[in-house]
mmCIF file of N, CA and C in Angstrom:
data_model
loop_
_atom_site.group_PDB
_atom_site.id
_atom_site.type_symbol
_atom_site.label_atom_id
_atom_site.label_comp_id
_atom_site.label_asym_id
_atom_site.label_seq_id
_atom_site.Cartn_x
_atom_site.Cartn_y
_atom_site.Cartn_z
ATOM 1 N N MET I 1 15.954 5.285 -72.011
ATOM 2 C CA MET I 1 15.440 6.201 -71.504
ATOM 3 C C MET I 1 16.406 6.952 -71.423
ATOM 4 N N LYS I 2 16.191 8.046 -70.896
ATOM 5 C CA LYS I 2 16.944 9.219 -71.007
ATOM 6 C C LYS I 2 17.602 9.435 -69.516
ATOM 7 N N THR I 3 19.055 10.185 -69.642
ATOM 8 C CA THR I 3 19.723 10.230 -68.469
ATOM 9 C C THR I 3 19.380 11.219 -67.253
ATOM 10 N N ASP I 4 19.370 11.406 -66.428
ATOM 11 C CA ASP I 4 19.013 12.599 -65.289
ATOM 12 C C ASP I 4 20.362 12.953 -64.604
ATOM 13 N N LEU I 5 20.991 13.593 -65.462
ATOM 14 C CA LEU I 5 22.113 14.306 -64.571
ATOM 15 C C LEU I 5 22.109 14.948 -63.420
ATOM 16 N N ALA I 6 20.852 15.413 -62.853
ATOM 17 C CA ALA I 6 20.339 16.004 -61.443
ATOM 18 C C ALA I 6 20.718 14.240 -60.517
ATOM 19 N N LYS I 7 20.456 13.506 -61.124
ATOM 20 C CA LYS I 7 20.839 12.425 -60.384
ATOM 21 C C LYS I 7 21.666 11.612 -60.630
ATOM 22 N N THR I 8 22.885 11.758 -61.811
ATOM 23 C CA THR I 8 24.009 11.274 -61.715
ATOM 24 C C THR I 8 25.155 11.882 -60.873
ATOM 25 N N LEU I 9 25.764 11.114 -60.243
ATOM 26 C CA LEU I 9 26.575 11.559 -59.274
ATOM 27 C C LEU I 9 27.937 11.080 -59.530
ATOM 28 N N SER I 10 29.104 11.975 -59.226
ATOM 29 C CA SER I 10 30.447 11.708 -58.850
ATOM 30 C C SER I 10 30.592 12.445 -57.682
ATOM 31 N N ILE I 11 31.204 10.778 -56.946
ATOM 32 C CA ILE I 11 31.736 10.934 -55.671
ATOM 33 C C ILE I 11 33.061 10.951 -55.183
ATOM 34 N N ARG I 12 33.830 12.196 -54.415
ATOM 35 C CA ARG I 12 35.253 12.361 -54.500
ATOM 36 C C ARG I 12 35.956 10.853 -54.169
ATOM 37 N N GLY I 13 37.091 10.547 -54.817
ATOM 38 C CA GLY I 13 37.559 9.120 -54.471
ATOM 39 C C GLY I 13 37.064 7.842 -55.008
ATOM 40 N N GLN I 14 36.106 8.032 -55.618
ATOM 41 C CA GLN I 14 35.417 7.077 -55.943
ATOM 42 C C GLN I 14 35.580 7.069 -57.687
ATOM 43 N N HIS I 15 35.898 5.667 -58.201
ATOM 44 C CA HIS I 15 35.427 5.487 -59.199
ATOM 45 C C HIS I 15 34.545 5.822 -60.221
ATOM 46 N N GLY I 16 34.197 6.359 -61.081
ATOM 47 C CA GLY I 16 32.870 6.308 -62.170
ATOM 48 C C GLY I 16 31.771 7.017 -61.425
ATOM 49 N N LEU I 17 30.292 6.802 -62.311
ATOM 50 C CA LEU I 17 29.453 7.371 -61.627
ATOM 51 C C LEU I 17 28.791 6.532 -61.006
ATOM 52 N N PHE I 18 27.791 7.304 -59.975
ATOM 53 C CA PHE I 18 26.346 6.677 -59.875
ATOM 54 C C PHE I 18 25.545 7.288 -60.035
ATOM 55 N N ASN I 19 24.137 6.368 -59.820
ATOM 56 C CA ASN I 19 22.391 6.867 -59.929
ATOM 57 C C ASN I 19 22.411 7.024 -58.734
ATOM 58 N N TYR I 20 21.578 8.427 -58.043
ATOM 59 C CA TYR I 20 21.081 8.657 -56.768
ATOM 60 C C TYR I 20 19.841 7.261 -56.745
ATOM 61 N N ILE I 21 19.801 7.014 -55.636
ATOM 62 C CA ILE I 21 18.584 6.053 -55.233
ATOM 63 C C ILE I 21 17.509 6.537 -54.355
ATOM 64 N N ALA I 22 18.339 6.832 -52.940
ATOM 65 C CA ALA I 22 17.115 7.539 -52.194
ATOM 66 C C ALA I 22 18.350 8.317 -50.839
ATOM 67 N N GLN I 23 17.369 8.894 -50.301
ATOM 68 C CA GLN I 23 17.994 9.511 -48.886
ATOM 69 C C GLN I 23 18.194 8.620 -48.088
ATOM 70 N N SER I 24 19.366 8.356 -47.487
ATOM 71 C CA SER I 24 19.359 7.469 -46.188
ATOM 72 C C SER I 24 19.493 8.404 -44.767
ATOM 73 N N ARG I 25 19.356 7.838 -43.961
ATOM 74 C CA ARG I 25 19.795 8.308 -42.557
ATOM 75 C C ARG I 25 20.912 9.536 -42.785
ATOM 76 N N THR I 26 22.288 9.069 -42.910
ATOM 77 C CA THR I 26 23.235 9.579 -43.021
ATOM 78 C C THR I 26 23.876 10.347 -44.243
ATOM 79 N N GLY I 27 23.368 9.958 -45.378
ATOM 80 C CA GLY I 27 23.750 10.619 -46.559
ATOM 81 C C GLY I 27 23.025 10.638 -47.595
ATOM 82 N N ALA I 28 23.242 9.367 -48.971
ATOM 83 C CA ALA I 28 22.689 8.873 -49.833
ATOM 84 C C ALA I 28 22.954 7.564 -50.525
ATOM 85 N N ILE I 29 21.636 6.687 -50.867
ATOM 86 C CA ILE I 29 22.133 5.589 -51.378
ATOM 87 C C ILE I 29 22.458 5.631 -52.572
ATOM 88 N N VAL I 30 23.297 4.847 -53.004
ATOM 89 C CA VAL I 30 23.478 5.261 -54.903
ATOM 90 C C VAL I 30 23.731 3.770 -55.393
ATOM 91 N N GLU I 31 23.622 3.875 -56.553
ATOM 92 C CA GLU I 31 24.031 2.808 -57.327
ATOM 93 C C GLU I 31 25.390 3.156 -58.563
ATOM 94 N N SER I 32 26.087 1.883 -58.478
ATOM 95 C CA SER I 32 27.511 2.372 -59.390
ATOM 96 C C SER I 32 26.406 1.902 -60.960
ATOM 97 N N PHE I 33 26.913 2.668 -61.995
ATOM 98 C CA PHE I 33 26.487 2.647 -63.302
ATOM 99 C C PHE I 33 27.289 1.499 -63.868
ATOM 100 N N GLU I 34 28.276 1.299 -63.503
ATOM 101 C CA GLU I 34 29.037 0.463 -64.101
ATOM 102 C C GLU I 34 28.517 -1.341 -63.670
ATOM 103 N N ASP I 35 28.754 -1.657 -62.425
ATOM 104 C CA ASP I 35 28.504 -3.013 -61.760
ATOM 105 C C ASP I 35 27.236 -2.732 -61.020
ATOM 106 N N LYS I 36 26.406 -2.086 -61.214
ATOM 107 C CA LYS I 36 25.322 -1.904 -60.450
ATOM 108 C C LYS I 36 24.688 -1.977 -58.819
ATOM 109 N N LYS I 37 26.220 -1.733 -58.186
ATOM 110 C CA LYS I 37 26.161 -2.281 -56.506
ATOM 111 C C LYS I 37 25.759 -1.026 -56.251
ATOM 112 N N ARG I 38 25.201 -1.061 -54.993
ATOM 113 C CA ARG I 38 24.583 -0.027 -53.793
ATOM 114 C C ARG I 38 25.247 0.326 -53.201
ATOM 115 N N SER I 39 25.875 1.498 -52.969
ATOM 116 C CA SER I 39 26.304 1.459 -51.591
ATOM 117 C C SER I 39 25.883 2.885 -50.750
ATOM 118 N N ASN I 40 26.001 3.279 -49.640
ATOM 119 C CA ASN I 40 25.565 4.632 -48.828
ATOM 120 C C ASN I 40 26.609 5.359 -48.682
ATOM 121 N N PHE I 41 26.814 6.665 -48.940
ATOM 122 C CA PHE I 41 27.367 7.332 -48.531
ATOM 123 C C PHE I 41 27.239 8.556 -48.185
ATOM 124 N N SER I 42 28.370 8.864 -46.775
ATOM 125 C CA SER I 42 27.495 10.051 -46.081
ATOM 126 C C SER I 42 27.887 11.113 -46.724
ATOM 127 N N ALA I 43 26.623 12.271 -46.159
ATOM 128 C CA ALA I 43 26.563 13.782 -47.027
ATOM 129 C C ALA I 43 27.848 14.557 -47.191
ATOM 130 N N ASN I 44 28.915 14.072 -46.367
ATOM 131 C CA ASN I 44 30.037 14.668 -46.603
ATOM 132 C C ASN I 44 31.211 13.819 -47.075
ATOM 133 N N ALA I 45 30.720 13.310 -48.133
ATOM 134 C CA ALA I 45 31.555 12.608 -48.572
ATOM 135 C C ALA I 45 31.942 12.861 -50.232
ATOM 136 N N GLY I 46 31.606 14.110 -50.409
ATOM 137 C CA GLY I 46 31.953 14.824 -51.865
ATOM 138 C C GLY I 46 31.201 14.276 -53.008
ATOM 139 N N ILE I 47 29.789 14.505 -52.727
ATOM 140 C CA ILE I 47 28.668 14.362 -53.566
ATOM 141 C C ILE I 47 28.659 15.347 -54.825
ATOM 142 N N THR I 48 28.562 15.053 -55.828
ATOM 143 C CA THR I 48 28.262 16.248 -56.657
ATOM 144 C C THR I 48 27.827 15.559 -57.867
ATOM 145 N N THR I 49 26.785 16.300 -58.112
ATOM 146 C CA THR I 49 25.714 16.103 -59.389
ATOM 147 C C THR I 49 26.174 16.537 -60.649
ATOM 148 N N LEU I 50 26.226 16.178 -61.823
ATOM 149 C CA LEU I 50 26.740 16.248 -63.115
ATOM 150 C C LEU I 50 25.957 17.408 -63.052
ATOM 151 N N GLU I 51 24.897 17.611 -62.957
ATOM 152 C CA GLU I 51 23.772 19.437 -63.435
ATOM 153 C C GLU I 51 24.631 20.044 -62.931
ATOM 154 N N ASP I 52 25.050 19.817 -61.755
ATOM 155 C CA ASP I 52 26.149 21.335 -61.306
ATOM 156 C C ASP I 52 27.338 21.551 -61.937
ATOM 157 N N ILE I 53 28.049 20.444 -63.054
ATOM 158 C CA ILE I 53 29.257 20.728 -63.469
ATOM 159 C C ILE I 53 29.277 21.567 -64.597
ATOM 160 N N SER I 54 30.193 22.266 -64.711
ATOM 161 C CA SER I 54 30.188 23.428 -66.238
ATOM 162 C C SER I 54 31.884 23.295 -66.205
ATOM 163 N N ILE I 55 32.038 23.784 -67.560
ATOM 164 C CA ILE I 55 33.472 23.856 -68.049
ATOM 165 C C ILE I 55 33.643 25.092 -68.230
ATOM 166 N N TYR I 56 34.806 25.796 -67.939
ATOM 167 C CA TYR I 56 35.151 27.575 -68.277
ATOM 168 C C TYR I 56 35.530 27.376 -70.050
ATOM 169 N N THR I 57 34.482 28.421 -69.947
ATOM 170 C CA THR I 57 35.017 28.930 -71.892
ATOM 171 C C THR I 57 35.730 30.318 -71.638
ATOM 172 N N ALA I 58 35.732 30.669 -73.085
ATOM 173 C CA ALA I 58 36.209 32.298 -73.443
ATOM 174 C C ALA I 58 35.208 33.261 -72.778
ATOM 175 N N GLU I 59 33.637 32.807 -73.226
ATOM 176 C CA GLU I 59 32.514 33.625 -73.154
ATOM 177 C C GLU I 59 31.718 32.953 -71.541
ATOM 178 N N GLY I 60 32.409 32.394 -70.561
ATOM 179 C CA GLY I 60 31.620 32.207 -69.857
ATOM 180 C C GLY I 60 31.901 30.696 -69.062
ATOM 181 N N GLU I 61 30.841 29.819 -69.152
ATOM 182 C CA GLU I 61 30.665 28.860 -68.488
ATOM 183 C C GLU I 61 29.724 27.952 -69.443
ATOM 184 N N VAL I 62 30.047 26.487 -69.716
ATOM 185 C CA VAL I 62 28.972 25.555 -70.285
ATOM 186 C C VAL I 62 28.804 24.414 -69.580
ATOM 187 N N LYS I 63 27.241 24.227 -69.659
ATOM 188 C CA LYS I 63 26.739 22.924 -68.719
ATOM 189 C C LYS I 63 27.667 21.736 -69.119
ATOM 190 N N LEU I 64 27.835 21.194 -68.400
ATOM 191 C CA LEU I 64 28.306 19.440 -68.840
ATOM 192 C C LEU I 64 27.684 18.945 -70.055
ATOM 193 N N LYS I 65 26.205 18.886 -70.021
ATOM 194 C CA LYS I 65 24.965 18.363 -70.578
ATOM 195 C C LYS I 65 25.393 18.856 -72.286
ATOM 196 N N GLU I 66 25.704 20.273 -72.340
ATOM 197 C CA GLU I 66 25.987 20.408 -73.453
ATOM 198 C C GLU I 66 27.530 19.965 -74.112
ATOM 199 N N VAL I 67 28.613 20.031 -73.437
ATOM 200 C CA VAL I 67 29.794 19.328 -73.719
ATOM 201 C C VAL I 67 29.683 18.064 -73.937
ATOM 202 N N PHE I 68 28.872 17.478 -72.918
ATOM 203 C CA PHE I 68 28.146 15.802 -73.753
ATOM 204 C C PHE I 68 28.048 15.887 -75.332
ATOM 205 N N GLY I 69 26.896 16.602 -75.582
ATOM 206 C CA GLY I 69 26.290 16.414 -76.788
ATOM 207 C C GLY I 69 27.176 17.334 -78.191
ATOM 208 N N LYS I 70 28.024 18.262 -77.643
ATOM 209 C CA LYS I 70 29.143 18.642 -78.531
ATOM 210 C C LYS I 70 30.063 17.463 -78.655
ATOM 211 N N MET I 71 30.684 16.961 -77.640
ATOM 212 C CA MET I 71 31.675 15.841 -78.371
ATOM 213 C C MET I 71 31.180 14.721 -78.598
ATOM 214 N N HIS I 72 29.668 14.364 -78.824
ATOM 215 C CA HIS I 72 28.759 13.343 -79.547
ATOM 216 C C HIS I 72 28.969 13.732 -81.131
ATOM 217 N N GLU I 73 28.841 15.056 -81.098
ATOM 218 C CA GLU I 73 28.562 15.353 -82.231
ATOM 219 C C GLU I 73 29.987 14.713 -83.113
ATOM 220 N N VAL I 74 31.074 15.277 -82.164
ATOM 221 C CA VAL I 74 32.480 15.358 -82.812
ATOM 222 C C VAL I 74 32.933 13.637 -82.643
ATOM 223 N N LEU I 75 32.223 13.046 -81.794
ATOM 224 C CA LEU I 75 33.096 11.652 -81.908
ATOM 225 C C LEU I 75 31.861 10.218 -82.433
ATOM 226 N N LYS I 76 30.522 10.867 -82.847
ATOM 227 C CA LYS I 76 29.854 10.252 -83.637
ATOM 228 C C LYS I 76 29.651 9.061 -82.697
ATOM 229 N N GLU I 77 29.700 7.865 -82.780
ATOM 230 C CA GLU I 77 29.430 6.581 -81.889
ATOM 231 C C GLU I 77 31.314 6.305 -81.116
ATOM 232 N N ALA I 78 32.017 6.587 -81.552
ATOM 233 C CA ALA I 78 33.267 6.125 -81.150
ATOM 234 C C ALA I 78 33.305 6.321 -79.602
ATOM 235 N N ASP I 79 33.923 5.611 -78.594
ATOM 236 C CA ASP I 79 34.505 6.357 -77.299
ATOM 237 C C ASP I 79 35.493 7.327 -77.459
ATOM 238 N N ALA I 80 34.749 8.270 -76.123
ATOM 239 C CA ALA I 80 36.200 9.243 -76.176
ATOM 240 C C ALA I 80 37.969 8.474 -75.598
ATOM 241 N N PRO I 81 38.527 9.504 -75.580
ATOM 242 C CA PRO I 81 39.904 9.360 -75.303
ATOM 243 C C PRO I 81 39.855 8.422 -73.842
ATOM 244 N N SER I 82 40.521 7.759 -73.721
ATOM 245 C CA SER I 82 40.591 6.976 -72.126
ATOM 246 C C SER I 82 41.542 8.227 -71.465
ATOM 247 N N ALA I 83 41.193 8.101 -70.024
ATOM 248 C CA ALA I 83 41.977 8.525 -69.061
ATOM 249 C C ALA I 83 43.642 8.561 -69.086
ATOM 250 N N LYS I 84 43.930 7.242 -70.009
ATOM 251 C CA LYS I 84 45.734 7.354 -69.866
ATOM 252 C C LYS I 84 45.728 8.073 -71.303
ATOM 253 N N ALA I 85 45.324 8.432 -72.287
ATOM 254 C CA ALA I 85 45.912 9.247 -73.558
ATOM 255 C C ALA I 85 46.622 10.389 -73.321
ATOM 256 N N ASP I 86 47.515 10.732 -73.919
ATOM 257 C CA ASP I 86 48.230 11.623 -74.147
ATOM 258 C C ASP I 86 47.337 13.170 -73.797
ATOM 259 N N ALA I 87 48.052 14.209 -73.227
ATOM 260 C CA ALA I 87 47.272 15.273 -73.043
ATOM 261 C C ALA I 87 47.098 16.138 -74.849
ATOM 262 N N ALA I 88 48.029 15.691 -75.852
ATOM 263 C CA ALA I 88 47.357 16.106 -76.641
ATOM 264 C C ALA I 88 46.159 15.891 -77.792
ATOM 265 N N GLU I 89 46.360 14.513 -77.476
ATOM 266 C CA GLU I 89 44.746 13.894 -78.455
ATOM 267 C C GLU I 89 43.721 14.533 -77.272
ATOM 268 N N LEU I 90 43.424 14.320 -75.857
ATOM 269 C CA LEU I 90 42.470 15.257 -75.347
ATOM 270 C C LEU I 90 42.230 16.526 -75.488
ATOM 271 N N GLN I 91 43.003 17.344 -75.781
ATOM 272 C CA GLN I 91 43.326 18.527 -76.287
ATOM 273 C C GLN I 91 42.488 19.304 -77.436
ATOM 274 N N LYS I 92 42.937 18.171 -78.343
ATOM 275 C CA LYS I 92 42.253 17.773 -79.900
ATOM 276 C C LYS I 92 40.829 17.830 -79.717
ATOM 277 N N LEU I 93 40.780 16.418 -79.320
ATOM 278 C CA LEU I 93 39.375 16.297 -79.032
ATOM 279 C C LEU I 93 38.694 17.698 -78.617
ATOM 280 N N PHE I 94 38.695 18.499 -77.154
ATOM 281 C CA PHE I 94 38.231 19.503 -76.859
ATOM 282 C C PHE I 94 38.167 20.818 -77.743
ATOM 283 N N ALA I 95 39.296 20.952 -78.639
ATOM 284 C CA ALA I 95 39.127 22.003 -79.237
ATOM 285 C C ALA I 95 38.088 21.957 -80.543
ATOM 286 N N LYS I 96 38.099 20.675 -80.921
ATOM 287 C CA LYS I 96 36.569 20.280 -81.780
ATOM 288 C C LYS I 96 35.515 20.428 -81.253
ATOM 289 N N ALA I 97 35.185 19.962 -80.037
ATOM 290 C CA ALA I 97 34.294 19.702 -79.359
ATOM 291 C C ALA I 97 33.795 21.529 -78.886
ATOM 292 N N ILE I 98 34.747 21.751 -78.297
ATOM 293 C CA ILE I 98 34.276 22.919 -77.515
ATOM 294 C C ILE I 98 35.382 24.037 -77.453
ATOM 295 N N PRO I 99 35.477 24.753 -78.824
ATOM 296 C CA PRO I 99 37.207 25.194 -79.466
ATOM 297 C C PRO I 99 37.472 26.730 -78.456
ATOM 298 N N ASN I 100 36.551 26.924 -78.194
ATOM 299 C CA ASN I 100 36.397 28.504 -76.794
ATOM 300 C C ASN I 100 36.955 27.813 -75.837
ATOM 301 N N TYR I 101 37.295 26.390 -75.573
ATOM 302 C CA TYR I 101 37.129 26.467 -74.254
ATOM 303 C C TYR I 101 38.901 27.113 -73.422
ATOM 304 N N ASP I 102 38.309 27.684 -72.166
ATOM 305 C CA ASP I 102 39.206 28.320 -71.438
ATOM 306 C C ASP I 102 40.949 27.631 -70.844
ATOM 307 N N ALA I 103 41.686 27.062 -71.761
ATOM 308 C CA ALA I 103 42.963 26.529 -71.231
ATOM 309 C C ALA I 103 43.634 26.820 -70.359
ATOM 310 N N ASP I 104 43.266 27.767 -69.776
ATOM 311 C CA ASP I 104 44.034 28.489 -68.426
ATOM 312 C C ASP I 104 43.657 27.754 -67.051
ATOM 313 N N ARG I 105 42.134 27.760 -67.400
ATOM 314 C CA ARG I 105 41.067 27.004 -66.322
ATOM 315 C C ARG I 105 40.586 25.661 -66.457
ATOM 316 N N PHE I 106 40.612 25.344 -67.624
ATOM 317 C CA PHE I 106 39.967 23.959 -68.137
ATOM 318 C C PHE I 106 41.323 22.827 -68.239
ATOM 319 N N TYR I 107 41.565 21.971 -67.292
ATOM 320 C CA TYR I 107 43.050 21.605 -67.425
ATOM 321 C C TYR I 107 42.865 20.111 -68.148
ATOM 322 N N VAL I 108 43.716 19.689 -68.388
ATOM 323 C CA VAL I 108 43.835 18.104 -69.175
ATOM 324 C C VAL I 108 43.493 17.194 -67.976
ATOM 325 N N SER I 109 43.603 17.574 -66.597
ATOM 326 C CA SER I 109 42.925 16.420 -65.589
ATOM 327 C C SER I 109 41.404 16.636 -65.783
ATOM 328 N N HIS I 110 40.791 17.473 -65.950
ATOM 329 C CA HIS I 110 39.572 17.687 -66.167
ATOM 330 C C HIS I 110 38.857 17.046 -67.423
ATOM 331 N N MET I 111 39.737 17.387 -68.258
ATOM 332 C CA MET I 111 39.706 16.789 -69.515
ATOM 333 C C MET I 111 39.215 15.242 -69.482
ATOM 334 N N LYS I 112 40.433 14.484 -68.691
ATOM 335 C CA LYS I 112 40.389 13.372 -68.651
ATOM 336 C C LYS I 112 39.031 12.575 -68.015
ATOM 337 N N LYS I 113 38.754 13.214 -66.443
ATOM 338 C CA LYS I 113 37.381 13.321 -65.848
ATOM 339 C C LYS I 113 36.163 13.202 -66.859
ATOM 340 N N VAL I 114 35.819 14.193 -67.619
ATOM 341 C CA VAL I 114 34.515 14.399 -68.342
ATOM 342 C C VAL I 114 34.547 13.151 -69.625
ATOM 343 N N CYS I 115 36.029 12.998 -70.285
ATOM 344 C CA CYS I 115 35.913 11.728 -71.009
ATOM 345 C C CYS I 115 35.831 10.156 -70.562
ATOM 346 N N GLU I 116 36.214 10.371 -69.261
ATOM 347 C CA GLU I 116 35.558 9.245 -68.427
ATOM 348 C C GLU I 116 34.018 9.213 -68.021
ATOM 349 N N TRP I 117 33.599 10.256 -67.916
ATOM 350 C CA TRP I 117 31.977 10.547 -67.411
ATOM 351 C C TRP I 117 31.432 10.092 -68.732
ATOM 352 N N TYR I 118 31.667 10.533 -69.901
ATOM 353 C CA TYR I 118 31.417 10.439 -70.876
ATOM 354 C C TYR I 118 31.036 8.989 -71.679
ATOM 355 N N ASN I 119 32.187 8.043 -71.734
ATOM 356 C CA ASN I 119 32.429 6.606 -71.994
ATOM 357 C C ASN I 119 31.260 5.978 -70.880
ATOM 358 N N GLN I 120 31.338 6.499 -69.901
ATOM 359 C CA GLN I 120 30.467 5.926 -68.703
ATOM 360 C C GLN I 120 28.945 5.698 -69.076
ATOM 361 N N LEU I 121 28.478 7.449 -69.281
ATOM 362 C CA LEU I 121 27.425 7.514 -69.761
ATOM 363 C C LEU I 121 26.949 6.617 -71.209
ATOM 364 N N LYS I 122 27.897 6.756 -72.071
ATOM 365 C CA LYS I 122 27.732 5.951 -73.574
ATOM 366 C C LYS I 122 27.491 4.429 -73.010
ATOM 367 N N ASN I 123 28.250 4.026 -72.350
ATOM 368 C CA ASN I 123 28.080 2.526 -72.328
ATOM 369 C C ASN I 123 27.216 2.191 -71.267
ATOM 370 N N TYR I 124 26.597 2.858 -70.287
ATOM 371 C CA TYR I 124 25.935 2.027 -69.229
ATOM 372 C C TYR I 124 24.825 3.045 -68.891
ATOM 373 N N ALA I 125 24.369 3.948 -69.533
ATOM 374 C CA ALA I 125 23.258 4.806 -69.500
ATOM 375 C C ALA I 125 22.589 5.128 -70.899
ATOM 376 N N SER I 126 22.624 6.631 -70.979
ATOM 377 C CA SER I 126 22.304 7.500 -72.328
ATOM 378 C C SER I 126 22.787 8.835 -72.738
ATOM 379 N N LEU I 127 23.192 9.043 -73.739
ATOM 380 C CA LEU I 127 23.281 10.270 -73.930
ATOM 381 C C LEU I 127 22.343 11.378 -74.092
ATOM 382 N N GLU I 128 21.251 10.861 -74.255
ATOM 383 C CA GLU I 128 19.897 11.931 -74.305
ATOM 384 C C GLU I 128 19.753 12.285 -72.547
ATOM 385 N N PHE I 129 19.245 13.293 -72.413
ATOM 386 C CA PHE I 129 19.608 13.602 -71.257
ATOM 387 C C PHE I 129 17.945 14.844 -70.793
ATOM 388 N N VAL I 130 17.397 14.395 -69.827
ATOM 389 C CA VAL I 130 16.123 14.803 -69.275
ATOM 390 C C VAL I 130 16.280 16.254 -69.068
ATOM 391 N N THR I 131 15.403 17.047 -70.018
ATOM 392 C CA THR I 131 15.204 18.387 -69.646
ATOM 393 C C THR I 131 14.870 18.872 -68.221
ATOM 394 N N ASP I 132 14.848 19.975 -67.803
ATOM 395 C CA ASP I 132 14.008 20.996 -66.629
ATOM 396 C C ASP I 132 12.996 20.635 -67.121
ATOM 397 N N GLU I 133 11.691 20.880 -68.117
ATOM 398 C CA GLU I 133 10.802 20.747 -67.919
ATOM 399 C C GLU I 133 10.229 19.259 -68.305
ATOM 400 N N GLU I 134 10.824 18.364 -68.263
ATOM 401 C CA GLU I 134 10.300 16.882 -68.450
ATOM 402 C C GLU I 134 10.783 16.911 -66.818
ATOM 403 N N ARG I 135 11.496 16.888 -65.950
ATOM 404 C CA ARG I 135 11.917 17.046 -64.782
ATOM 405 C C ARG I 135 10.696 17.207 -64.026
ATOM 406 N N GLU I 136 10.439 18.869 -64.301
ATOM 407 C CA GLU I 136 9.372 19.309 -63.550
ATOM 408 C C GLU I 136 7.778 18.780 -63.689
ATOM 409 N N ALA I 137 7.400 18.400 -64.880
ATOM 410 C CA ALA I 137 6.275 17.838 -65.533
ATOM 411 C C ALA I 137 6.067 16.387 -64.679
ATOM 412 N N GLU I 138 7.275 15.703 -64.358
ATOM 413 C CA GLU I 138 7.554 14.864 -63.391
ATOM 414 C C GLU I 138 7.287 14.743 -62.035
ATOM 415 N N ALA I 139 7.558 15.967 -61.688
ATOM 416 C CA ALA I 139 7.664 16.338 -60.170
ATOM 417 C C ALA I 139 5.948 16.618 -60.363
ATOM 418 N N ASN I 140 5.492 17.137 -60.622
ATOM 419 C CA ASN I 140 3.786 17.710 -60.732
ATOM 420 C C ASN I 140 3.124 16.328 -60.994
ATOM 421 N N LYS I 141 3.509 15.423 -61.513
ATOM 422 C CA LYS I 141 2.760 14.260 -61.900
ATOM 423 C C LYS I 141 2.482 13.646 -60.453
ATOM 424 N N GLU I 142 3.631 13.744 -59.904
ATOM 425 C CA GLU I 142 3.705 12.841 -58.419
ATOM 426 C C GLU I 142 3.480 13.554 -57.010
ATOM 427 N N ALA I 143 3.129 14.872 -57.681
ATOM 428 C CA ALA I 143 2.277 15.417 -56.388
ATOM 429 C C ALA I 143 0.456 15.428 -56.415
#
């Protein structure tokens, strides 16, 4: 089953990724990818969809979906380096995957977060992503 990055959430101050389940009166009901526990987070909890995240390159920005695809081409079936990996190892990976990344604006801390998300998706979801067309077709089917 494909992963919908528009429903895959990162929540400030929380470890891991969450799947959007439903809107609640005060925010969103989400389910952890890792342990499948459901939680309710308020609207001001710092919720971001992975669909909205890009990394800086010399030519502009690259959507996270493309970054994950390029990382998968480089890593094949291996996991990405952990968040505890040294900076040189992370920079080496991103130099292969996104050779034109902007080192002045895409920091090692960002690389660690992207690697953590990549591993979560690889291990608990899928690295195949829902396209805009598929999302639109699904919405039309429900209407």
